[in-house]
Tab-separated table of C-alpha atoms in Angstrom:
chain	number	residue	atom	x	y	z
L	1427	MET	CA	-25.066	-50.912	-22.477
L	1428	ASN	CA	-21.709	-50.839	-24.542
L	1429	SER	CA	-20.571	-47.066	-24.359
L	1430	LYS	CA	-19.989	-47.144	-28.154
L	1431	LEU	CA	-23.758	-47.936	-28.591
L	1432	LYS	CA	-24.287	-44.550	-27.514
L	1433	GLU	CA	-22.315	-42.930	-30.479
L	1434	PHE	CA	-25.210	-43.415	-33.034
L	1435	ASN	CA	-29.055	-43.501	-33.123
L	1436	VAL	CA	-30.791	-46.672	-33.665
L	1437	VAL	CA	-34.374	-45.488	-35.613
L	1438	GLY	CA	-37.277	-48.355	-35.064
L	1439	ILE	CA	-39.999	-48.190	-37.640
L	1440	GLY	CA	-43.134	-49.698	-37.351
L	1441	ALA	CA	-45.587	-50.369	-40.272
L	1442	SER	CA	-48.671	-52.441	-41.509
L	1443	ALA	CA	-51.048	-52.076	-44.246
L	1444	GLY	CA	-49.962	-49.388	-46.705
L	1445	GLY	CA	-46.498	-49.528	-45.167
L	1446	LEU	CA	-44.415	-50.386	-48.237
L	1447	LYS	CA	-45.383	-47.179	-49.950
L	1448	ALA	CA	-44.478	-45.102	-46.971
L	1449	LEU	CA	-41.259	-46.937	-46.379
L	1450	GLN	CA	-40.219	-46.239	-50.179
L	1451	ASN	CA	-40.940	-42.721	-49.806
L	1452	LEU	CA	-39.101	-42.356	-46.467
L	1453	PHE	CA	-35.879	-44.146	-47.693
L	1454	ARG	CA	-36.084	-42.217	-51.062
L	1455	TYR	CA	-35.199	-39.135	-48.931
L	1456	ILE	CA	-32.739	-40.555	-46.231
L	1457	PRO	CA	-29.196	-40.525	-47.287
L	1458	ASP	CA	-26.871	-43.433	-47.125
L	1459	ASP	CA	-24.441	-42.326	-44.432
L	1460	THR	CA	-26.371	-40.757	-41.630
L	1461	GLY	CA	-24.567	-42.940	-39.308
L	1462	MET	CA	-27.904	-44.139	-37.701
L	1463	SER	CA	-29.087	-47.895	-38.027
L	1464	PHE	CA	-32.801	-48.518	-39.224
L	1465	ILE	CA	-34.671	-51.575	-37.811
L	1466	ILE	CA	-38.105	-52.031	-39.579
L	1467	VAL	CA	-40.919	-54.282	-38.030
L	1468	GLN	CA	-43.688	-54.895	-40.178
L	1469	HIS	CA	-46.912	-57.236	-40.130
L	1470	LEU	CA	-45.972	-60.180	-42.293
L	1471	SER	CA	-48.197	-62.986	-43.197
L	1472	PRO	CA	-46.523	-66.214	-42.136
L	1473	ASP	CA	-47.544	-67.986	-45.055
L	1474	PHE	CA	-46.187	-65.665	-47.702
L	1475	LYS	CA	-42.529	-64.744	-48.427
L	1476	SER	CA	-41.617	-61.042	-48.177
L	1477	LEU	CA	-40.021	-59.222	-51.293
L	1478	MET	CA	-39.153	-56.226	-48.936
L	1479	PRO	CA	-35.694	-56.455	-49.408
L	1480	GLU	CA	-35.953	-56.311	-53.203
L	1481	LEU	CA	-38.526	-53.629	-53.102
L	1482	LEU	CA	-36.747	-51.355	-50.579
L	1483	SER	CA	-33.444	-51.592	-52.379
L	1484	LYS	CA	-34.629	-49.446	-55.360
L	1485	PHE	CA	-34.625	-46.606	-52.891
L	1486	THR	CA	-31.829	-46.671	-50.989
L	1487	ASN	CA	-27.859	-48.396	-51.152
L	1488	MET	CA	-27.558	-49.096	-47.511
L	1489	THR	CA	-26.990	-52.729	-46.880
L	1490	ILE	CA	-30.245	-54.524	-45.930
L	1491	HIS	CA	-30.504	-57.320	-43.555
L	1492	THR	CA	-33.233	-59.880	-42.584
L	1493	ALA	CA	-32.824	-59.903	-38.989
L	1494	LYS	CA	-31.119	-63.145	-37.502
L	1495	ASP	CA	-30.601	-64.192	-33.930
L	1496	LYS	CA	-27.811	-62.412	-32.315
L	1497	LEU	CA	-26.985	-60.056	-35.331
L	1498	PRO	CA	-24.994	-57.109	-34.239
L	1499	ILE	CA	-26.683	-53.595	-34.947
L	1500	LYS	CA	-24.484	-51.543	-37.146
L	1501	PRO	CA	-24.618	-47.861	-38.480
L	1502	ASN	CA	-25.902	-47.177	-42.075
L	1503	CYS	CA	-27.743	-50.453	-42.218
L	1504	ILE	CA	-31.328	-51.494	-42.398
L	1505	TYR	CA	-32.566	-54.709	-40.477
L	1506	LEU	CA	-36.041	-56.327	-41.356
L	1507	ASN	CA	-37.933	-58.560	-39.136
L	1508	GLN	CA	-38.638	-62.364	-40.078
L	1509	ARG	CA	-42.231	-63.170	-40.807
L	1510	ASN	CA	-42.671	-65.995	-38.474
L	1511	LYS	CA	-40.404	-64.394	-35.283
L	1512	ASN	CA	-40.834	-61.411	-32.962
L	1513	LEU	CA	-37.623	-59.202	-32.434
L	1514	HIS	CA	-36.119	-57.425	-29.730
L	1515	ILE	CA	-33.166	-55.732	-28.663
L	1516	LYS	CA	-30.722	-56.917	-25.928
L	1517	GLY	CA	-27.408	-54.715	-25.780
L	1518	SER	CA	-26.128	-54.494	-29.093
L	1519	LYS	CA	-27.813	-57.299	-30.968
L	1520	ILE	CA	-31.071	-58.511	-32.355
L	1521	TYR	CA	-32.505	-61.016	-30.795
L	1522	LEU	CA	-35.224	-63.320	-32.593
L	1523	LEU	CA	-38.178	-64.726	-30.134
L	1524	GLU	CA	-40.887	-67.323	-30.948
L	1525	LYS	CA	-44.398	-65.863	-31.570
L	1526	GLY	CA	-47.197	-67.145	-29.527
L	1527	PRO	CA	-50.253	-69.387	-30.999
L	1528	LYS	CA	-51.707	-68.270	-34.287
L	1529	ASN	CA	-55.089	-67.143	-32.557
L	1530	ASN	CA	-53.343	-65.040	-29.868
L	1531	LEU	CA	-53.098	-61.247	-30.354
L	1532	ASN	CA	-49.246	-60.345	-31.616
L	1533	LEU	CA	-48.095	-57.058	-31.217
L	1534	PRO	CA	-44.520	-57.145	-32.862
L	1535	ILE	CA	-43.921	-53.438	-33.031
L	1536	ASP	CA	-44.825	-53.100	-29.321
L	1537	ILE	CA	-42.451	-55.758	-28.579
L	1538	PHE	CA	-39.634	-54.076	-30.419
L	1539	PHE	CA	-40.276	-50.437	-29.196
L	1540	HIS	CA	-40.273	-51.701	-25.580
L	1541	THR	CA	-36.499	-53.025	-25.711
L	1542	LEU	CA	-35.541	-50.175	-28.147
L	1543	GLY	CA	-36.119	-47.531	-25.577
L	1544	GLU	CA	-34.862	-49.883	-22.795
L	1545	GLU	CA	-31.581	-50.295	-24.645
L	1546	PHE	CA	-30.755	-47.206	-26.402
L	1547	LYS	CA	-33.075	-44.763	-24.185
L	1548	GLU	CA	-31.881	-40.972	-25.397
L	1549	LYS	CA	-30.429	-42.737	-28.788
L	1550	SER	CA	-33.588	-44.429	-29.900
L	1551	ILE	CA	-35.766	-42.938	-32.292
L	1552	ALA	CA	-39.512	-44.733	-32.760
L	1553	ILE	CA	-41.605	-44.077	-36.050
L	1554	ILE	CA	-45.167	-45.377	-36.710
L	1555	LEU	CA	-46.075	-45.510	-40.286
L	1556	SER	CA	-49.382	-46.375	-42.183
L	1557	GLY	CA	-51.323	-49.256	-40.559
L	1558	THR	CA	-54.556	-50.607	-39.044
L	1559	GLY	CA	-55.226	-51.300	-35.467
L	1560	SER	CA	-52.757	-49.489	-32.571
L	1561	ASP	CA	-49.694	-51.514	-32.476
L	1562	GLY	CA	-46.832	-49.203	-31.381
L	1563	SER	CA	-48.731	-47.008	-29.609
L	1564	ARG	CA	-47.854	-48.643	-26.343
L	1565	GLY	CA	-44.042	-49.228	-27.167
L	1566	ILE	CA	-43.425	-45.784	-28.300
L	1567	THR	CA	-44.327	-44.880	-24.637
L	1568	THR	CA	-41.555	-46.321	-23.338
L	1569	VAL	CA	-39.278	-44.670	-25.820
L	1570	LYS	CA	-40.663	-41.524	-24.859
L	1571	GLU	CA	-40.101	-42.203	-21.115
L	1572	LYS	CA	-36.446	-43.329	-21.670
L	1573	GLY	CA	-35.730	-39.746	-23.613
L	1574	GLY	CA	-36.090	-41.084	-27.089
L	1575	ILE	CA	-37.686	-39.147	-30.066
L	1576	THR	CA	-41.120	-40.340	-31.175
L	1577	ILE	CA	-42.279	-39.704	-34.569
L	1578	ALA	CA	-45.759	-40.658	-36.453
L	1579	GLN	CA	-46.928	-40.196	-39.938
L	1580	ASN	CA	-49.377	-37.830	-40.709
L	1581	PRO	CA	-52.499	-39.778	-40.694
L	1582	GLU	CA	-53.609	-37.413	-43.811
L	1583	GLU	CA	-50.636	-38.851	-46.000
L	1584	ALA	CA	-50.993	-42.487	-44.603
L	1585	GLU	CA	-53.085	-44.940	-46.585
L	1586	PHE	CA	-54.082	-46.450	-43.401
L	1587	ASP	CA	-54.265	-44.049	-40.578
L	1588	GLY	CA	-55.028	-46.511	-37.738
L	1589	MET	CA	-51.542	-46.929	-36.496
L	1590	PRO	CA	-50.585	-43.223	-36.681
L	1591	ASN	CA	-53.787	-42.055	-34.959
L	1592	ALA	CA	-53.483	-44.464	-32.209
L	1593	ALA	CA	-49.788	-43.256	-31.592
L	1594	ILE	CA	-50.670	-39.712	-31.781
L	1595	ASN	CA	-53.634	-40.241	-29.193
L	1596	THR	CA	-50.985	-41.431	-26.441
L	1597	ASN	CA	-49.789	-37.584	-26.358
L	1598	ALA	CA	-46.269	-39.325	-26.479
L	1599	VAL	CA	-45.382	-38.237	-30.196
L	1600	ASP	CA	-43.152	-35.519	-30.824
L	1601	TYR	CA	-43.438	-35.197	-34.337
L	1602	ILE	CA	-46.393	-35.768	-36.702
L	1603	LYS	CA	-45.149	-35.235	-40.210
L	1604	SER	CA	-45.144	-36.731	-43.789
L	1605	THR	CA	-42.628	-39.216	-44.752
L	1606	GLN	CA	-40.206	-36.508	-46.526
L	1607	GLN	CA	-40.548	-34.425	-43.564
L	1608	ILE	CA	-39.784	-37.392	-41.318
L	1609	ALA	CA	-36.724	-38.228	-43.597
L	1610	LYS	CA	-35.725	-34.374	-43.257
L	1611	ILE	CA	-36.205	-34.574	-39.346
L	1612	LEU	CA	-33.769	-37.637	-39.401
L	1613	THR	CA	-31.211	-35.760	-41.265
L	1614	SER	CA	-31.605	-32.389	-39.275
L	1615	LYS	CA	-28.501	-31.086	-37.016
L	1616	ASN	CA	-31.087	-30.346	-34.549
L	1617	ILE	CA	-32.306	-33.979	-34.202
L	1618	GLU	CA	-30.194	-34.071	-30.752
L	1619	LEU	CA	-28.952	-30.524	-29.960
L	1620	LYS	CA	-26.002	-30.485	-27.751
L	1621	ILE	CA	-26.121	-26.926	-26.855
L	1622	LEU	CA	-27.256	-27.427	-23.482
L	1623	ASN	CA	-24.618	-29.988	-22.634
L	1624	ALA	CA	-22.299	-27.006	-21.711
L	1625	LEU	CA	-24.322	-26.527	-18.736
L	1626	ASP	CA	-22.775	-29.252	-17.068
L	1627	LEU	CA	-19.547	-26.806	-17.010
L	1628	ASN	CA	-21.547	-24.578	-15.138
L	1629	THR	CA	-20.899	-22.096	-17.888
L	1630	GLN	CA	-22.390	-18.809	-16.420
L	1631	LYS	CA	-24.174	-17.360	-19.421
L	1632	LEU	CA	-26.018	-20.438	-20.259
L	1633	GLU	CA	-26.575	-21.526	-16.495
L	1634	THR	CA	-28.255	-17.994	-16.208
L	1635	GLU	CA	-30.654	-18.261	-19.296
L	1636	PHE	CA	-31.343	-22.065	-18.192
L	1637	LYS	CA	-32.509	-20.983	-14.619
L	1638	GLY	CA	-34.106	-17.838	-15.956
L	1639	ILE	CA	-36.288	-20.272	-18.317
L	1640	LEU	CA	-37.248	-22.515	-15.059
L	1641	VAL	CA	-38.225	-19.334	-13.322
L	1642	GLU	CA	-40.682	-18.111	-16.045
L	1643	ILE	CA	-42.319	-21.464	-16.064
L	1644	TYR	CA	-42.665	-21.491	-12.016
L	1645	LYS	CA	-44.450	-18.312	-12.363
L	1646	HIS	CA	-46.642	-19.424	-14.906
L	1647	CYS	CA	-47.762	-22.524	-13.616
L	1648	GLY	CA	-46.546	-22.889	-10.034
L	1649	VAL	CA	-44.173	-26.016	-10.798
L	1650	ASP	CA	-40.752	-25.560	-9.513
L	1651	PHE	CA	-38.457	-27.616	-12.183
L	1652	ARG	CA	-35.221	-26.448	-10.239
L	1653	GLU	CA	-35.944	-29.123	-7.942
L	1654	TYR	CA	-35.752	-32.015	-10.822
L	1655	LYS	CA	-32.510	-33.734	-11.845
L	1656	LYS	CA	-30.691	-31.180	-13.987
L	1657	ASN	CA	-29.723	-33.612	-16.737
L	1658	THR	CA	-33.493	-34.645	-17.133
L	1659	ILE	CA	-34.298	-31.356	-17.677
L	1660	ILE	CA	-31.505	-30.564	-20.005
L	1661	ARG	CA	-32.464	-33.618	-22.106
L	1662	ARG	CA	-36.301	-32.558	-22.164
L	1663	MET	CA	-35.419	-28.814	-23.147
L	1664	GLU	CA	-33.122	-30.000	-26.053
L	1665	LYS	CA	-35.933	-32.096	-27.346
L	1666	ARG	CA	-38.181	-29.100	-27.202
L	1667	MET	CA	-35.769	-26.772	-28.887
L	1668	GLY	CA	-35.000	-29.411	-31.608
L	1669	ILE	CA	-39.113	-29.552	-32.201
L	1670	ASN	CA	-39.437	-25.819	-32.358
L	1671	ASN	CA	-36.338	-25.285	-34.662
L	1672	ILE	CA	-34.509	-23.275	-32.050
L	1673	ASN	CA	-30.742	-23.955	-31.824
L	1674	ASN	CA	-29.417	-21.598	-28.801
L	1675	ILE	CA	-30.551	-21.297	-25.451
L	1676	LYS	CA	-31.143	-17.329	-25.602
L	1677	SER	CA	-33.718	-17.891	-28.469
L	1678	TYR	CA	-35.651	-20.612	-26.446
L	1679	SER	CA	-35.632	-18.337	-23.610
L	1680	GLU	CA	-37.343	-15.780	-25.579
L	1681	PHE	CA	-39.782	-18.598	-27.171
L	1682	VAL	CA	-40.789	-19.632	-23.454
L	1683	LYS	CA	-41.485	-15.936	-22.383
L	1684	LYS	CA	-43.697	-15.280	-25.342
L	1685	THR	CA	-45.509	-18.633	-25.203
L	1686	THR	CA	-46.203	-18.719	-21.475
L	1687	LYS	CA	-49.588	-17.095	-21.786
L	1688	LYS	CA	-50.476	-19.707	-24.458
L	1689	LYS	CA	-49.059	-23.071	-23.478
L	1690	LYS	CA	-48.956	-25.590	-20.724
L	1691	HIS	CA	-45.602	-25.896	-18.737
L	1692	SER	CA	-45.492	-29.620	-20.206
L	1693	GLU	CA	-45.975	-28.600	-23.984
L	1694	MET	CA	-42.474	-26.293	-23.165
L	1695	ILE	CA	-40.342	-28.639	-21.751
L	1696	PHE	CA	-41.659	-32.128	-21.757
């Protein structure tokens, strides 16, 4: 993937029934200059023209595009799927795919999320909003596995909780929040912490704290993460720090020591 792509996040949003209200509430609180790109995939009837560009433009000043084949992905823009095409990403562009026969099950959100995770890896963010069924629940696991961030709308807020609950049941969701809280997460400085990147320079103080956390977890559960790839552990640890609103490794070390008796090792890092 082009190195320039790594300079900004791509946020994939899956929505179905009740999704319009959720999207409007979400973009009401997202600034126009986050530096992120937003790609929305909805369940659309092939027989009716979508009014989403007009309806969403009331809540954001970002440029809104209806996706076209080989359309470049740019920051501070919103892209919408077409009603009669599936959407996926390859490199830095959006590609359109023909849908299968009308009677076949079509999962456009899963299709898109799979390619989002594969292409943008740790720069990918997958969000599941209101909808029925389970579309998106498979695709978010790819985003999670590739080091991206996964978010589900709080089912208590969603008009239809099927899709959020299906995503949550995968145990691959990092955040379960209201649309307003999701917007806050996306604009948080902790969305991608960089504090641990200094470990690559072998800064002694950070290195000591880092190893101390791994030793504490080994004592608690018997799994030695010191044998794992360091960069993988760093990315997972950064994500857990962000989820717990911790912005330095010393505070995270103290947090781990306090919670080892209450949580499994997978909850602390992965």
